Amino acid sequence: METSKRKRNQSGWGYFTALLFIASGIIVLCKNLNIIDTYVYNIIMSWQMLLTLIGIFSIIKGHFVSGLVTSAIGIYFLMPVIGMINGNFNIYFWPVLLMGFGILIIVKIFYHPKHECKFRRNEKTEFISTDGFINVDNSLGGIRQTILDETFKGGKIRNRFGSVILDLRRTTLGEGDTLLEIDCNFGGIEIYTPSSWNIRSEIIPFAGGYDDKRIHSSNIHNDRSLILRGTLSFSGIEIKN
């Protein structure tokens, strides 16, 4: 069930990216054939419109908070382009958006009182896993996660407008594949691992990047792998040792 959900999430973003390219090609063709004028073309092909569409699709995929903020920013900067912004709108837009975002955070905390978190916090405010799995859900903040279990068993990282540091240098991988699912929007993730680990990236980036900056060892453990799977939107993942 979890595998099918992951596949639906990946295919959803894949279809979205493909449709964006197809639509962009059609729009450029219409512009070259003078079917649409330059004014409409500049609006449709603007980064503001792209940001708005990404936010709307994120909401559809269930990432309500990050999707709402992303689409709101896109719409705000799109307004001057289409001439629909005035002084009064500029006065009320950002205060209402900030208040609405705060209410959403409170609702989320109330609805998920335990935050679906499998960690206990130590004196240094770092998180320590209790069973080898991680389940990080971070919004507008920073989390540093250190794994001290003998074997790292994988987990999930959801990061929106924040930063996550995952330290795996004091644990090991079991034989076979260990899956770490990642969903990162407008944020950054740093993962520290031993240089001997075999890491395979199956990340689907959209205006994002993945970079393995480790100094690699000549003794790679090919009988066990850490697989990174998920999506990046305006985000980056760095692997370090």
Tab-separated table of C-alpha atoms in Angstrom:
chain	number	residue	atom	x	y	z
A	1	MET	CA	0.000	0.000	0.000
A	2	GLU	CA	2.815	2.386	0.884
A	3	THR	CA	4.606	1.489	-2.348
A	4	SER	CA	1.542	2.225	-4.488
A	5	LYS	CA	1.071	5.561	-2.696
A	6	ARG	CA	4.699	6.478	-3.389
A	7	LYS	CA	4.316	5.523	-7.040
A	8	ARG	CA	1.167	7.636	-7.373
A	9	ASN	CA	2.987	10.627	-5.860
A	10	GLN	CA	5.942	10.258	-8.224
A	11	SER	CA	3.759	9.706	-11.282
A	12	GLY	CA	1.619	12.711	-10.316
A	13	TRP	CA	4.586	15.092	-10.332
A	14	GLY	CA	5.920	13.379	-13.453
A	15	TYR	CA	2.651	13.975	-15.304
A	16	PHE	CA	2.552	17.556	-14.047
A	17	THR	CA	6.072	18.237	-15.352
A	18	ALA	CA	5.296	16.584	-18.684
A	19	LEU	CA	2.091	18.620	-19.091
A	20	LEU	CA	3.994	21.825	-18.344
A	21	PHE	CA	6.459	21.095	-21.155
A	22	ILE	CA	3.663	20.162	-23.565
A	23	ALA	CA	1.633	23.250	-22.688
A	24	SER	CA	4.721	25.472	-22.999
A	25	GLY	CA	5.425	24.060	-26.456
A	26	ILE	CA	1.840	24.698	-27.566
A	27	ILE	CA	1.921	28.252	-26.215
A	28	VAL	CA	5.242	29.033	-27.938
A	29	LEU	CA	3.862	27.611	-31.193
A	30	CYS	CA	0.721	29.746	-30.882
A	31	LYS	CA	2.914	32.795	-30.276
A	32	ASN	CA	5.021	32.046	-33.366
A	33	LEU	CA	1.828	31.641	-35.437
A	34	ASN	CA	0.418	34.907	-34.040
A	35	ILE	CA	-2.563	33.090	-32.526
A	36	ILE	CA	-1.969	34.802	-29.172
A	37	ASP	CA	-0.508	38.261	-28.696
A	38	THR	CA	2.656	39.144	-26.825
A	39	TYR	CA	0.806	40.469	-23.750
A	40	VAL	CA	-1.026	37.183	-23.116
A	41	TYR	CA	2.103	35.197	-23.943
A	42	ASN	CA	4.195	37.090	-21.382
A	43	ILE	CA	1.587	36.446	-18.679
A	44	ILE	CA	1.216	32.719	-19.363
A	45	MET	CA	4.952	32.084	-19.683
A	46	SER	CA	5.953	34.110	-16.609
A	47	TRP	CA	7.642	32.694	-13.520
A	48	GLN	CA	4.725	34.061	-11.499
A	49	MET	CA	2.295	31.823	-13.385
A	50	LEU	CA	4.623	28.840	-12.945
A	51	LEU	CA	4.800	29.432	-9.188
A	52	THR	CA	1.013	29.680	-9.007
A	53	LEU	CA	0.530	26.402	-10.890
A	54	ILE	CA	3.044	24.582	-8.681
A	55	GLY	CA	1.199	25.806	-5.589
A	56	ILE	CA	-2.192	24.724	-6.936
A	57	PHE	CA	-0.879	21.286	-7.840
A	58	SER	CA	0.717	20.943	-4.389
A	59	ILE	CA	-2.668	21.646	-2.804
A	60	ILE	CA	-4.261	19.003	-5.035
A	61	LYS	CA	-1.580	16.508	-3.937
A	62	GLY	CA	-2.417	17.158	-0.288
A	63	HIS	CA	0.420	19.570	0.629
A	64	PHE	CA	-2.051	22.267	1.618
A	65	VAL	CA	0.113	24.681	3.613
A	66	SER	CA	3.114	24.811	1.267
A	67	GLY	CA	0.831	24.813	-1.761
A	68	LEU	CA	-1.241	27.698	-0.417
A	69	VAL	CA	1.823	29.820	0.364
A	70	THR	CA	3.434	29.055	-2.993
A	71	SER	CA	0.320	29.870	-5.017
A	72	ALA	CA	-0.354	33.013	-2.938
A	73	ILE	CA	3.152	34.331	-3.650
A	74	GLY	CA	2.742	33.556	-7.342
A	75	ILE	CA	-0.661	35.286	-7.511
A	76	TYR	CA	0.622	38.324	-5.630
A	77	PHE	CA	3.491	38.920	-8.056
A	78	LEU	CA	1.233	38.078	-10.998
A	79	MET	CA	-1.228	40.853	-10.128
A	80	PRO	CA	0.971	43.780	-11.294
A	81	VAL	CA	1.656	41.976	-14.573
A	82	ILE	CA	-2.056	41.742	-15.427
A	83	GLY	CA	-2.884	45.141	-13.929
A	84	MET	CA	-5.147	43.860	-11.140
A	85	ILE	CA	-3.379	45.306	-8.138
A	86	ASN	CA	-3.990	48.633	-6.447
A	87	GLY	CA	-3.036	50.339	-3.228
A	88	ASN	CA	-5.855	48.830	-1.161
A	89	PHE	CA	-5.095	45.294	-2.299
A	90	ASN	CA	-1.439	45.741	-1.400
A	91	ILE	CA	-2.410	46.906	2.110
A	92	TYR	CA	-4.556	43.872	2.944
A	93	PHE	CA	-2.982	40.999	0.999
A	94	TRP	CA	0.124	40.168	3.052
A	95	PRO	CA	-1.405	40.683	6.531
A	96	VAL	CA	-4.340	38.421	5.641
A	97	LEU	CA	-1.981	35.840	4.144
A	98	LEU	CA	0.245	35.819	7.238
A	99	MET	CA	-2.721	35.488	9.585
A	100	GLY	CA	-4.200	32.718	7.484
A	101	PHE	CA	-0.917	30.860	7.437
A	102	GLY	CA	-0.657	31.114	11.232
A	103	ILE	CA	-4.189	29.749	11.625
A	104	LEU	CA	-3.313	26.812	9.358
A	105	ILE	CA	-0.294	25.961	11.512
A	106	ILE	CA	-2.435	26.017	14.668
A	107	VAL	CA	-5.063	23.812	13.025
A	108	LYS	CA	-2.380	21.387	11.913
A	109	ILE	CA	-0.896	21.198	15.419
A	110	PHE	CA	-4.334	20.638	16.921
A	111	TYR	CA	-5.283	18.015	14.349
A	112	HIS	CA	-1.993	16.129	14.726
A	113	PRO	CA	-1.144	16.539	18.419
A	114	LYS	CA	1.593	13.941	18.267
A	115	HIS	CA	2.956	15.186	14.933
A	116	GLU	CA	3.362	11.542	13.905
A	117	CYS	CA	6.885	11.830	15.281
A	118	LYS	CA	8.928	8.859	16.357
A	119	PHE	CA	11.657	10.740	18.156
A	120	ARG	CA	12.580	11.833	21.621
A	121	ARG	CA	14.494	15.043	22.222
A	122	ASN	CA	17.734	15.119	24.157
A	123	GLU	CA	19.390	17.955	26.051
A	124	LYS	CA	21.047	19.370	22.946
A	125	THR	CA	17.677	19.762	21.182
A	126	GLU	CA	18.723	17.220	18.577
A	127	PHE	CA	16.420	14.362	17.674
A	128	ILE	CA	17.382	10.724	18.293
A	129	SER	CA	15.543	7.859	16.652
A	130	THR	CA	14.128	5.116	18.856
A	131	ASP	CA	13.745	2.252	16.404
A	132	GLY	CA	16.021	2.938	13.436
A	133	PHE	CA	13.287	4.699	11.458
A	134	ILE	CA	12.807	8.432	10.943
A	135	ASN	CA	9.648	10.394	10.192
A	136	VAL	CA	10.451	14.087	9.868
A	137	ASP	CA	7.749	16.655	9.073
A	138	ASN	CA	9.229	20.158	9.040
A	139	SER	CA	7.670	23.489	8.055
A	140	LEU	CA	9.335	26.913	8.337
A	141	GLY	CA	12.016	25.685	10.705
A	142	GLY	CA	15.218	23.751	11.102
A	143	ILE	CA	15.753	20.177	12.332
A	144	ARG	CA	18.961	18.297	12.997
A	145	GLN	CA	18.465	14.535	13.226
A	146	THR	CA	21.193	12.184	14.458
A	147	ILE	CA	20.750	8.427	14.126
A	148	LEU	CA	22.434	6.445	16.905
A	149	ASP	CA	20.745	3.093	16.272
A	150	GLU	CA	22.948	0.222	15.196
A	151	THR	CA	21.077	-0.116	11.883
A	152	PHE	CA	19.324	2.605	9.931
A	153	LYS	CA	16.045	1.279	8.519
A	154	GLY	CA	14.899	4.254	6.442
A	155	GLY	CA	11.880	6.517	6.765
A	156	LYS	CA	10.382	9.745	5.454
A	157	ILE	CA	11.359	13.400	5.311
A	158	ARG	CA	8.826	16.102	4.484
A	159	ASN	CA	10.348	19.579	4.400
A	160	ARG	CA	8.608	22.810	3.440
A	161	PHE	CA	10.308	26.209	3.615
A	162	GLY	CA	12.872	24.882	6.073
A	163	SER	CA	16.102	22.949	6.495
A	164	VAL	CA	16.783	19.395	7.623
A	165	ILE	CA	20.167	17.928	8.571
A	166	LEU	CA	20.318	14.141	8.826
A	167	ASP	CA	23.460	12.625	10.355
A	168	LEU	CA	23.890	8.923	9.542
A	169	ARG	CA	27.606	8.670	10.269
A	170	ARG	CA	27.105	6.742	13.517
A	171	THR	CA	24.874	4.015	12.139
A	172	THR	CA	25.046	1.279	9.497
A	173	LEU	CA	22.887	-0.063	6.691
A	174	GLY	CA	21.349	-3.512	6.656
A	175	GLU	CA	21.889	-5.807	3.696
A	176	GLY	CA	19.822	-4.985	0.623
A	177	ASP	CA	18.073	-1.677	-0.022
A	178	THR	CA	17.110	0.900	2.609
A	179	LEU	CA	14.551	3.437	1.405
A	180	LEU	CA	14.439	7.081	2.461
A	181	GLU	CA	11.420	8.917	1.024
A	182	ILE	CA	11.803	12.665	0.525
A	183	ASP	CA	9.289	15.395	-0.257
A	184	CYS	CA	10.965	18.804	-0.202
A	185	ASN	CA	9.450	22.134	-1.299
A	186	PHE	CA	11.389	25.414	-1.064
A	187	GLY	CA	13.918	24.026	1.394
A	188	GLY	CA	17.225	22.273	1.820
A	189	ILE	CA	18.295	18.850	3.080
A	190	GLU	CA	21.816	17.807	4.095
A	191	ILE	CA	22.560	14.126	4.652
A	192	TYR	CA	25.846	13.044	6.247
A	193	THR	CA	26.886	9.441	5.588
A	194	PRO	CA	30.072	7.358	5.703
A	195	SER	CA	32.061	7.537	2.478
A	196	SER	CA	31.739	3.768	1.998
A	197	TRP	CA	27.950	3.851	1.634
A	198	ASN	CA	26.410	3.131	-1.731
A	199	ILE	CA	23.729	5.790	-2.340
A	200	ARG	CA	21.307	5.699	-5.253
A	201	SER	CA	19.176	8.720	-6.052
A	202	GLU	CA	15.734	8.255	-7.577
A	203	ILE	CA	14.757	11.829	-6.821
A	204	ILE	CA	12.483	13.632	-9.294
A	205	PRO	CA	13.583	17.295	-9.266
A	206	PHE	CA	11.527	20.255	-10.429
A	207	ALA	CA	13.675	23.380	-10.289
A	208	GLY	CA	15.763	21.506	-7.708
A	209	GLY	CA	19.100	19.758	-7.459
A	210	TYR	CA	20.875	16.751	-5.968
A	211	ASP	CA	24.622	16.784	-5.270
A	212	ASP	CA	26.825	14.086	-3.743
A	213	LYS	CA	29.799	15.992	-2.284
A	214	ARG	CA	31.386	13.097	-0.406
A	215	ILE	CA	35.002	12.122	-0.748
A	216	HIS	CA	34.317	8.590	-1.901
A	217	SER	CA	36.049	5.574	-0.447
A	218	SER	CA	37.547	2.815	-2.570
A	219	ASN	CA	35.759	0.286	-0.337
A	220	ILE	CA	32.104	0.727	-1.323
A	221	HIS	CA	29.591	-1.652	0.273
A	222	ASN	CA	27.774	-2.851	-2.839
A	223	ASP	CA	25.715	-5.446	-0.948
A	224	ARG	CA	23.667	-2.696	0.738
A	225	SER	CA	22.350	0.620	-0.565
A	226	LEU	CA	20.578	3.730	0.633
A	227	ILE	CA	17.931	4.719	-1.913
A	228	LEU	CA	16.681	8.303	-1.948
A	229	ARG	CA	13.269	8.506	-3.580
A	230	GLY	CA	10.816	11.373	-3.879
A	231	THR	CA	10.405	14.878	-5.272
A	232	LEU	CA	12.145	18.259	-5.042
A	233	SER	CA	10.558	21.604	-5.880
A	234	PHE	CA	12.803	24.674	-5.718
A	235	SER	CA	14.955	22.748	-3.257
A	236	GLY	CA	18.281	20.995	-2.942
A	237	ILE	CA	19.764	17.858	-1.400
A	238	GLU	CA	23.456	17.564	-0.540
A	239	ILE	CA	25.218	14.357	0.527
A	240	LYS	CA	28.312	14.931	2.671
A	241	ASN	CA	30.692	12.954	4.889
